[in-house]
PDB file of C-alpha atoms in Angstrom:
ATOM      1  CA  MET A   1      52.512 -10.221  32.845  1.00  0.00           C
ATOM      2  CA  GLY A   2      51.264 -11.520  36.083  1.00  0.00           C
ATOM      3  CA  LYS A   3      48.716 -14.470  35.364  1.00  0.00           C
ATOM      4  CA  MET A   4      45.559 -13.793  34.997  1.00  0.00           C
ATOM      5  CA  THR A   5      43.072 -14.244  37.798  1.00  0.00           C
ATOM      6  CA  LEU A   6      39.256 -15.192  37.612  1.00  0.00           C
ATOM      7  CA  LYS A   7      38.790 -12.265  39.347  1.00  0.00           C
ATOM      8  CA  HIS A   8      40.378 -10.619  36.713  1.00  0.00           C
ATOM      9  CA  ILE A   9      38.954 -12.261  33.755  1.00  0.00           C
ATOM     10  CA  ILE A  10      35.542 -11.678  35.384  1.00  0.00           C
ATOM     11  CA  LEU A  11      36.367  -7.775  35.737  1.00  0.00           C
ATOM     12  CA  LEU A  12      37.540  -7.788  32.203  1.00  0.00           C
ATOM     13  CA  VAL A  13      33.614  -9.343  30.770  1.00  0.00           C
ATOM     14  CA  LEU A  14      32.110  -6.557  32.984  1.00  0.00           C
ATOM     15  CA  THR A  15      34.271  -3.461  31.498  1.00  0.00           C
ATOM     16  CA  LEU A  16      33.508  -4.902  27.693  1.00  0.00           C
ATOM     17  CA  THR A  17      29.559  -6.104  28.546  1.00  0.00           C
ATOM     18  CA  HIS A  18      29.619  -1.845  29.489  1.00  0.00           C
ATOM     19  CA  LEU A  19      31.519  -0.889  26.633  1.00  0.00           C
ATOM     20  CA  GLY A  20      29.029  -3.059  24.555  1.00  0.00           C
ATOM     21  CA  GLU A  21      26.051  -1.647  26.347  1.00  0.00           C
ATOM     22  CA  SER A  22      23.878   0.759  23.897  1.00  0.00           C
ATOM     23  CA  ALA A  23      21.808   3.973  25.282  1.00  0.00           C
ATOM     24  CA  LYS A  24      18.259   3.177  24.267  1.00  0.00           C
ATOM     25  CA  SER A  25      15.287   5.488  25.065  1.00  0.00           C
ATOM     26  CA  THR A  26      11.330   3.573  25.534  1.00  0.00           C
ATOM     27  CA  LEU A  27       8.291   5.710  23.744  1.00  0.00           C
ATOM     28  CA  ASP A  28       4.734   4.851  24.307  1.00  0.00           C
ATOM     29  CA  ALA A  29       1.825   6.588  24.151  1.00  0.00           C
ATOM     30  CA  ASP A  30       0.269   3.922  26.773  1.00  0.00           C
ATOM     31  CA  GLY A  31       2.728   4.466  29.368  1.00  0.00           C
ATOM     32  CA  GLY A  32       5.004   1.888  30.497  1.00  0.00           C
ATOM     33  CA  ALA A  33       8.335   3.606  28.674  1.00  0.00           C
ATOM     34  CA  ASP A  34      10.628   6.100  29.039  1.00  0.00           C
ATOM     35  CA  TYR A  35       8.653   8.514  27.691  1.00  0.00           C
ATOM     36  CA  THR A  36       4.972   9.232  26.301  1.00  0.00           C
ATOM     37  CA  THR A  37       5.060  12.087  23.414  1.00  0.00           C
ATOM     38  CA  TRP A  38       7.289  11.983  20.654  1.00  0.00           C
ATOM     39  CA  ASP A  39       7.358  15.601  21.247  1.00  0.00           C
ATOM     40  CA  ASP A  40       8.995  15.072  24.995  1.00  0.00           C
ATOM     41  CA  LEU A  41      11.397  12.499  24.036  1.00  0.00           C
ATOM     42  CA  ILE A  42      12.862  15.524  21.347  1.00  0.00           C
ATOM     43  CA  ALA A  43      12.699  18.366  23.705  1.00  0.00           C
ATOM     44  CA  ALA A  44      15.191  15.859  26.196  1.00  0.00           C
ATOM     45  CA  ILE A  45      17.321  14.689  23.542  1.00  0.00           C
ATOM     46  CA  LYS A  46      17.740  18.472  22.166  1.00  0.00           C
ATOM     47  CA  ALA A  47      18.068  19.545  25.388  1.00  0.00           C
ATOM     48  CA  ASN A  48      20.763  17.270  26.016  1.00  0.00           C
ATOM     49  CA  THR A  49      19.033  15.580  29.290  1.00  0.00           C
ATOM     50  CA  ILE A  50      19.225  12.386  27.864  1.00  0.00           C
ATOM     51  CA  ASN A  51      22.142  11.123  24.347  1.00  0.00           C
ATOM     52  CA  PRO A  52      20.413   8.050  23.187  1.00  0.00           C
ATOM     53  CA  ASP A  53      21.872   6.011  20.363  1.00  0.00           C
ATOM     54  CA  THR A  54      18.097   4.352  19.867  1.00  0.00           C
ATOM     55  CA  ILE A  55      14.591   5.088  20.404  1.00  0.00           C
ATOM     56  CA  LEU A  56      12.250   2.092  20.462  1.00  0.00           C
ATOM     57  CA  ILE A  57       8.712   2.312  19.912  1.00  0.00           C
TER      58      ILE A  57
ATOM     59  CA  MET B   1      23.888  15.408  20.655  1.00  0.00           C
ATOM     60  CA  GLY B   2      27.045  13.526  21.395  1.00  0.00           C
ATOM     61  CA  LEU B   3      26.378  10.762  19.078  1.00  0.00           C
ATOM     62  CA  THR B   4      26.730  10.165  15.663  1.00  0.00           C
ATOM     63  CA  SER B   5      24.326   8.043  14.806  1.00  0.00           C
ATOM     64  CA  LEU B   6      20.733   7.496  16.327  1.00  0.00           C
ATOM     65  CA  TYR B   7      18.119   4.834  15.585  1.00  0.00           C
ATOM     66  CA  ILE B   8      13.856   4.932  16.107  1.00  0.00           C
ATOM     67  CA  ILE B   9      13.163   1.661  16.023  1.00  0.00           C
ATOM     68  CA  GLY B  10       9.670   0.216  15.626  1.00  0.00           C
ATOM     69  CA  GLN B  11       9.188  -3.027  17.818  1.00  0.00           C
ATOM     70  CA  GLU B  12       6.757  -4.258  16.246  1.00  0.00           C
ATOM     71  CA  THR B  13       7.450  -6.228  12.862  1.00  0.00           C
ATOM     72  CA  ALA B  14       4.086  -6.560  10.606  1.00  0.00           C
ATOM     73  CA  PRO B  15       3.336  -3.976   9.171  1.00  0.00           C
ATOM     74  CA  ASN B  16      -0.333  -3.277   9.936  1.00  0.00           C
ATOM     75  CA  SER B  17       0.666  -2.895  13.488  1.00  0.00           C
ATOM     76  CA  PHE B  18       4.116  -1.002  13.396  1.00  0.00           C
ATOM     77  CA  PRO B  19       3.218   2.148  15.642  1.00  0.00           C
ATOM     78  CA  ILE B  20       2.526   5.629  14.606  1.00  0.00           C
ATOM     79  CA  ILE B  21       3.626   8.811  15.224  1.00  0.00           C
ATOM     80  CA  ASN B  22       0.915  11.402  13.882  1.00  0.00           C
ATOM     81  CA  ARG B  23       2.681  14.744  12.821  1.00  0.00           C
ATOM     82  CA  ASN B  24      -0.258  17.198  14.027  1.00  0.00           C
ATOM     83  CA  SER B  25       1.119  20.210  15.256  1.00  0.00           C
ATOM     84  CA  SER B  26       4.071  22.556  14.187  1.00  0.00           C
ATOM     85  CA  SER B  27       6.227  21.757  17.753  1.00  0.00           C
ATOM     86  CA  THR B  28       9.646  23.588  17.422  1.00  0.00           C
ATOM     87  CA  ASN B  29      11.128  20.259  18.502  1.00  0.00           C
ATOM     88  CA  TRP B  30      10.543  18.373  15.410  1.00  0.00           C
ATOM     89  CA  ALA B  31      12.491  21.961  13.499  1.00  0.00           C
ATOM     90  CA  ASN B  32      15.948  21.019  12.165  1.00  0.00           C
ATOM     91  CA  PHE B  33      15.667  17.811  14.664  1.00  0.00           C
ATOM     92  CA  HIS B  34      17.429  16.019  11.395  1.00  0.00           C
ATOM     93  CA  GLY B  35      20.153  18.545  11.686  1.00  0.00           C
ATOM     94  CA  PHE B  36      21.646  16.986  15.174  1.00  0.00           C
ATOM     95  CA  THR B  37      22.878  13.680  13.667  1.00  0.00           C
ATOM     96  CA  ASN B  38      22.161  10.856  11.135  1.00  0.00           C
ATOM     97  CA  ILE B  39      19.317   9.415  12.183  1.00  0.00           C
ATOM     98  CA  TYR B  40      18.127   5.724  10.806  1.00  0.00           C
ATOM     99  CA  TRP B  41      13.849   5.261  10.859  1.00  0.00           C
ATOM    100  CA  GLU B  42      12.830   1.784  10.726  1.00  0.00           C
ATOM    101  CA  ARG B  43       8.876  -0.017  11.068  1.00  0.00           C
ATOM    102  CA  ILE B  44       7.161   2.822  11.384  1.00  0.00           C
ATOM    103  CA  ILE B  45       4.048   4.132  10.334  1.00  0.00           C
ATOM    104  CA  PHE B  46       3.857   8.464   9.832  1.00  0.00           C
ATOM    105  CA  THR B  47       0.618  10.639   8.951  1.00  0.00           C
ATOM    106  CA  GLY B  48      -0.710  13.842   9.698  1.00  0.00           C
ATOM    107  CA  GLY B  49      -0.835  17.632   8.841  1.00  0.00           C
ATOM    108  CA  TYR B  50       2.668  19.369   9.105  1.00  0.00           C
ATOM    109  CA  SER B  51       6.319  18.262   7.492  1.00  0.00           C
ATOM    110  CA  LEU B  52       9.351  16.944   9.072  1.00  0.00           C
ATOM    111  CA  GLY B  53      11.798  19.035   7.781  1.00  0.00           C
ATOM    112  CA  PHE B  54      15.491  18.559   6.175  1.00  0.00           C
ATOM    113  CA  THR B  55      17.935  20.659   5.711  1.00  0.00           C
ATOM    114  CA  ASN B  56      21.373  20.869   4.520  1.00  0.00           C
ATOM    115  CA  THR B  57      23.606  19.326   7.442  1.00  0.00           C
ATOM    116  CA  GLY B  58      25.886  17.343   5.824  1.00  0.00           C
ATOM    117  CA  LYS B  59      23.942  14.364   7.455  1.00  0.00           C
ATOM    118  CA  THR B  60      22.304  11.133   6.686  1.00  0.00           C
ATOM    119  CA  HIS B  61      18.372  10.598   6.981  1.00  0.00           C
ATOM    120  CA  LYS B  62      17.164   6.939   6.425  1.00  0.00           C
ATOM    121  CA  PHE B  63      13.215   5.329   6.063  1.00  0.00           C
ATOM    122  CA  THR B  64      12.989   1.764   6.025  1.00  0.00           C
ATOM    123  CA  LYS B  65      10.286  -0.657   5.756  1.00  0.00           C
ATOM    124  CA  CYS B  66       7.795   2.679   7.196  1.00  0.00           C
ATOM    125  CA  VAL B  67       4.589   3.689   5.684  1.00  0.00           C
ATOM    126  CA  VAL B  68       3.970   7.619   5.212  1.00  0.00           C
ATOM    127  CA  ARG B  69      -0.465   7.372   4.878  1.00  0.00           C
ATOM    128  CA  ASP B  70      -2.586  10.112   4.504  1.00  0.00           C
ATOM    129  CA  PHE B  71      -0.325  12.746   4.889  1.00  0.00           C
ATOM    130  CA  THR B  72      -2.689  15.842   4.497  1.00  0.00           C
ATOM    131  CA  SER B  73       0.966  18.131   3.698  1.00  0.00           C
ATOM    132  CA  ALA B  74       4.018  17.406   2.714  1.00  0.00           C
ATOM    133  CA  PHE B  75       5.498  14.483   4.418  1.00  0.00           C
ATOM    134  CA  VAL B  76       8.751  15.723   4.028  1.00  0.00           C
ATOM    135  CA  ALA B  77      10.253  19.521   3.183  1.00  0.00           C
ATOM    136  CA  LEU B  78      13.811  19.206   1.341  1.00  0.00           C
ATOM    137  CA  THR B  79      15.898  22.747   1.697  1.00  0.00           C
ATOM    138  CA  PHE B  80      19.115  21.703   0.307  1.00  0.00           C
ATOM    139  CA  GLY B  81      21.426  24.728  -1.290  1.00  0.00           C
ATOM    140  CA  SER B  82      25.201  22.496  -2.096  1.00  0.00           C
ATOM    141  CA  GLY B  83      25.497  20.450   0.908  1.00  0.00           C
ATOM    142  CA  SER B  84      26.212  16.535   0.993  1.00  0.00           C
ATOM    143  CA  SER B  85      23.758  15.792   3.074  1.00  0.00           C
ATOM    144  CA  THR B  86      22.179  12.223   1.923  1.00  0.00           C
ATOM    145  CA  VAL B  87      18.522  11.228   2.437  1.00  0.00           C
ATOM    146  CA  GLU B  88      16.925   8.114   1.873  1.00  0.00           C
ATOM    147  CA  PHE B  89      13.969   5.472   1.341  1.00  0.00           C
ATOM    148  CA  VAL B  90      14.119   1.750   1.243  1.00  0.00           C
ATOM    149  CA  SER B  91      11.498  -0.756   1.069  1.00  0.00           C
ATOM    150  CA  THR B  92       8.535   1.858   1.602  1.00  0.00           C
ATOM    151  CA  LEU B  93       5.328   2.493   1.247  1.00  0.00           C
ATOM    152  CA  PHE B  94       3.545   5.698   0.604  1.00  0.00           C
ATOM    153  CA  GLU B  95      -0.089   5.370   0.276  1.00  0.00           C
ATOM    154  CA  GLY B  96      -3.190   8.149   0.275  1.00  0.00           C
ATOM    155  CA  ASN B  97      -0.993  10.794   1.228  1.00  0.00           C
ATOM    156  CA  THR B  98      -2.979  14.494  -0.247  1.00  0.00           C
ATOM    157  CA  GLY B  99      -0.988  17.380   0.150  1.00  0.00           C
ATOM    158  CA  ALA B 100      -0.985  19.425  -2.971  1.00  0.00           C
ATOM    159  CA  SER B 101       2.837  20.246  -2.815  1.00  0.00           C
ATOM    160  CA  GLY B 102       3.669  16.735  -3.245  1.00  0.00           C
ATOM    161  CA  ILE B 103       5.142  14.030  -0.713  1.00  0.00           C
ATOM    162  CA  PHE B 104       8.150  15.610  -1.264  1.00  0.00           C
ATOM    163  CA  ASP B 105       8.295  19.832  -0.901  1.00  0.00           C
ATOM    164  CA  LEU B 106      11.660  20.169  -2.962  1.00  0.00           C
ATOM    165  CA  THR B 107      13.073  23.453  -2.567  1.00  0.00           C
ATOM    166  CA  ILE B 108      16.610  23.041  -3.578  1.00  0.00           C
ATOM    167  CA  SER B 109      18.766  24.976  -5.559  1.00  0.00           C
ATOM    168  CA  GLY B 110      22.317  24.934  -6.835  1.00  0.00           C
ATOM    169  CA  GLY B 111      25.014  22.759  -5.702  1.00  0.00           C
ATOM    170  CA  SER B 112      24.707  18.694  -6.364  1.00  0.00           C
ATOM    171  CA  TYR B 113      26.155  17.516  -3.440  1.00  0.00           C
ATOM    172  CA  LEU B 114      22.910  16.029  -2.254  1.00  0.00           C
ATOM    173  CA  THR B 115      22.565  12.404  -2.299  1.00  0.00           C
ATOM    174  CA  TYR B 116      18.709  11.440  -2.770  1.00  0.00           C
ATOM    175  CA  LYS B 117      17.797   7.994  -2.966  1.00  0.00           C
ATOM    176  CA  ILE B 118      14.381   5.903  -3.326  1.00  0.00           C
ATOM    177  CA  THR B 119      14.814   1.861  -3.590  1.00  0.00           C
ATOM    178  CA  ASN B 120      11.769  -0.717  -3.450  1.00  0.00           C
ATOM    179  CA  CYS B 121       9.322   1.586  -2.220  1.00  0.00           C
ATOM    180  CA  THR B 122       5.449   2.054  -3.570  1.00  0.00           C
ATOM    181  CA  PHE B 123       3.502   5.114  -4.003  1.00  0.00           C
ATOM    182  CA  ASP B 124       0.124   4.380  -4.354  1.00  0.00           C
ATOM    183  CA  ASN B 125      -3.371   6.667  -4.359  1.00  0.00           C
ATOM    184  CA  ASN B 126      -1.354   9.832  -3.893  1.00  0.00           C
ATOM    185  CA  THR B 127      -2.336  13.562  -4.779  1.00  0.00           C
ATOM    186  CA  ALA B 128       1.017  13.944  -5.934  1.00  0.00           C
ATOM    187  CA  ILE B 129       4.614  13.193  -5.441  1.00  0.00           C
ATOM    188  CA  TRP B 130       7.459  15.493  -5.903  1.00  0.00           C
ATOM    189  CA  SER B 131       6.800  19.636  -5.561  1.00  0.00           C
ATOM    190  CA  ASN B 132       9.415  20.346  -8.571  1.00  0.00           C
ATOM    191  CA  GLU B 133      11.807  18.651 -10.106  1.00  0.00           C
ATOM    192  CA  GLY B 134      14.562  20.921  -7.993  1.00  0.00           C
ATOM    193  CA  ASN B 135      16.074  23.939  -9.699  1.00  0.00           C
ATOM    194  CA  ASN B 136      19.253  22.515 -11.341  1.00  0.00           C
ATOM    195  CA  SER B 137      19.125  19.417 -13.711  1.00  0.00           C
ATOM    196  CA  SER B 138      22.793  18.533 -12.614  1.00  0.00           C
ATOM    197  CA  MET B 139      22.260  18.076  -9.205  1.00  0.00           C
ATOM    198  CA  HIS B 140      20.372  14.821 -10.435  1.00  0.00           C
ATOM    199  CA  SER B 141      23.534  12.952 -10.823  1.00  0.00           C
ATOM    200  CA  ASN B 142      23.324  12.084  -7.136  1.00  0.00           C
ATOM    201  CA  TRP B 143      20.167  11.321  -7.305  1.00  0.00           C
ATOM    202  CA  GLY B 144      19.042   7.071  -7.995  1.00  0.00           C
ATOM    203  CA  PHE B 145      15.202   5.909  -7.815  1.00  0.00           C
ATOM    204  CA  LYS B 146      15.370   2.411  -8.531  1.00  0.00           C
ATOM    205  CA  ASN B 147      12.739  -0.829  -8.330  1.00  0.00           C
ATOM    206  CA  ASN B 148      10.034   1.284  -7.705  1.00  0.00           C
ATOM    207  CA  ILE B 149       6.108   1.170  -8.174  1.00  0.00           C
ATOM    208  CA  PHE B 150       4.198   3.908  -9.155  1.00  0.00           C
ATOM    209  CA  SER B 151       0.354   3.467  -9.238  1.00  0.00           C
ATOM    210  CA  ASN B 152      -2.692   5.443  -9.210  1.00  0.00           C
ATOM    211  CA  ASN B 153      -1.506   8.779  -8.112  1.00  0.00           C
ATOM    212  CA  THR B 154      -3.070  11.598  -9.710  1.00  0.00           C
ATOM    213  CA  THR B 155       0.563  13.738 -10.929  1.00  0.00           C
ATOM    214  CA  THR B 156       3.731  11.282 -10.332  1.00  0.00           C
ATOM    215  CA  PHE B 157       6.167  13.474 -11.615  1.00  0.00           C
ATOM    216  CA  PRO B 158       6.125  17.349 -12.461  1.00  0.00           C
ATOM    217  CA  GLY B 159       8.237  17.176 -15.461  1.00  0.00           C
ATOM    218  CA  ASN B 160      10.458  14.813 -17.465  1.00  0.00           C
ATOM    219  CA  ASN B 161      13.851  16.010 -15.448  1.00  0.00           C
ATOM    220  CA  LEU B 162      12.812  13.934 -12.749  1.00  0.00           C
ATOM    221  CA  ARG B 163      11.771  11.166 -15.656  1.00  0.00           C
ATOM    222  CA  THR B 164      14.864  10.554 -16.366  1.00  0.00           C
ATOM    223  CA  VAL B 165      16.139   9.332 -12.848  1.00  0.00           C
ATOM    224  CA  ILE B 166      13.263   6.570 -12.407  1.00  0.00           C
ATOM    225  CA  THR B 167      15.003   2.966 -13.141  1.00  0.00           C
ATOM    226  CA  TYR B 168      13.877  -0.402 -13.269  1.00  0.00           C
ATOM    227  CA  ALA B 169      10.142   0.796 -12.105  1.00  0.00           C
ATOM    228  CA  HIS B 170       6.648  -0.037 -12.382  1.00  0.00           C
ATOM    229  CA  THR B 171       4.592   2.210 -13.425  1.00  0.00           C
ATOM    230  CA  SER B 172       0.839   3.178 -14.035  1.00  0.00           C
ATOM    231  CA  GLU B 173       1.650   5.902 -16.763  1.00  0.00           C
ATOM    232  CA  ALA B 174       3.238   5.644 -20.084  1.00  0.00           C
ATOM    233  CA  CYS B 175       7.136   5.205 -19.767  1.00  0.00           C
ATOM    234  CA  THR B 176       8.073   8.102 -22.181  1.00  0.00           C
ATOM    235  CA  ASN B 177      11.219   9.513 -20.415  1.00  0.00           C
ATOM    236  CA  TYR B 178      11.454   7.308 -18.121  1.00  0.00           C
ATOM    237  CA  GLY B 179      15.393   5.958 -17.446  1.00  0.00           C
ATOM    238  CA  THR B 180      16.958   1.736 -17.496  1.00  0.00           C
ATOM    239  CA  ARG B 181      14.653  -0.634 -17.984  1.00  0.00           C
ATOM    240  CA  CYS B 182      10.804   0.621 -16.476  1.00  0.00           C
ATOM    241  CA  ILE B 183       7.218  -0.544 -17.149  1.00  0.00           C
ATOM    242  CA  SER B 184       4.270   0.255 -17.953  1.00  0.00           C
ATOM    243  CA  ASP B 185       1.288  -1.435 -16.486  1.00  0.00           C
ATOM    244  CA  THR B 186      -2.416   0.397 -16.217  1.00  0.00           C
ATOM    245  CA  ASP B 187      -3.494  -2.385 -14.454  1.00  0.00           C
ATOM    246  CA  LEU B 188      -1.206  -2.724 -11.561  1.00  0.00           C
ATOM    247  CA  GLU B 189      -3.280  -4.894  -9.296  1.00  0.00           C
ATOM    248  CA  TYR B 190      -2.796  -5.211  -5.267  1.00  0.00           C
ATOM    249  CA  SER B 191      -4.111  -7.536  -2.471  1.00  0.00           C
ATOM    250  CA  GLN B 192      -7.195  -5.512  -1.652  1.00  0.00           C
ATOM    251  CA  GLY B 193      -8.981  -3.414  -4.333  1.00  0.00           C
ATOM    252  CA  THR B 194      -9.028  -1.044  -1.509  1.00  0.00           C
ATOM    253  CA  ARG B 195      -6.057  -0.469   0.595  1.00  0.00           C
ATOM    254  CA  ALA B 196      -7.051   0.710   4.338  1.00  0.00           C
ATOM    255  CA  ASN B 197      -3.802  -1.440   5.919  1.00  0.00           C
ATOM    256  CA  PRO B 198       0.274  -1.589   4.901  1.00  0.00           C
ATOM    257  CA  THR B 199       0.026  -5.165   3.636  1.00  0.00           C
ATOM    258  CA  ASP B 200      -3.508  -4.656   1.377  1.00  0.00           C
TER     259      ASP B 200
END
């Protein structure tokens, strides 16, 4: 196995960071979030338009 | 939904500022929503006039540090057969709910596999908590209601089978037929005599 260069290390860190990233959706009735109504958010999940593992309200 | 778990989390940490979900319509998007995946709710206030429906799909539905208040219907309708779903409430306040069929409208028949747990919760000033006891006392083997407070509810239990599942509770009714280590206290006190906020 060849020696890891700085470039390899950076690519490895970026890959691991991406794998650990969770899929978040946000909800706020006052705006400023991905969705403003709970019903729209659920409909998007049911339609498989989004596939979050976390919803922040 | 392809994921195995969904976390729905309020970003406010002060209970009086938790985000409020008002279930004010019978939107079909809610129907069977909980059947898709395991869902974990945290730091949310629920209110409204339409129930969340849980059917038997073998999923986990857990509520932690939530508030359920002023519902005019049942909060959740549990419709289960002989499946292996889990419904759990932890450190949740149930206050001022007036649904005639209780906070939990149970339509449970047969089976003993539903895990139903309520821990460290407070039930104060509700019209009723459970619509009935389930249709089969053997199902209670997987039910556990521990370390909860029951105060000022018009009806706490619909019958004695559920009382036997209650352990380590404080209750404003007599402890007759309760489970182990329950304490009766007819003068349970809160920080405010009239309670408008979760921290009262």
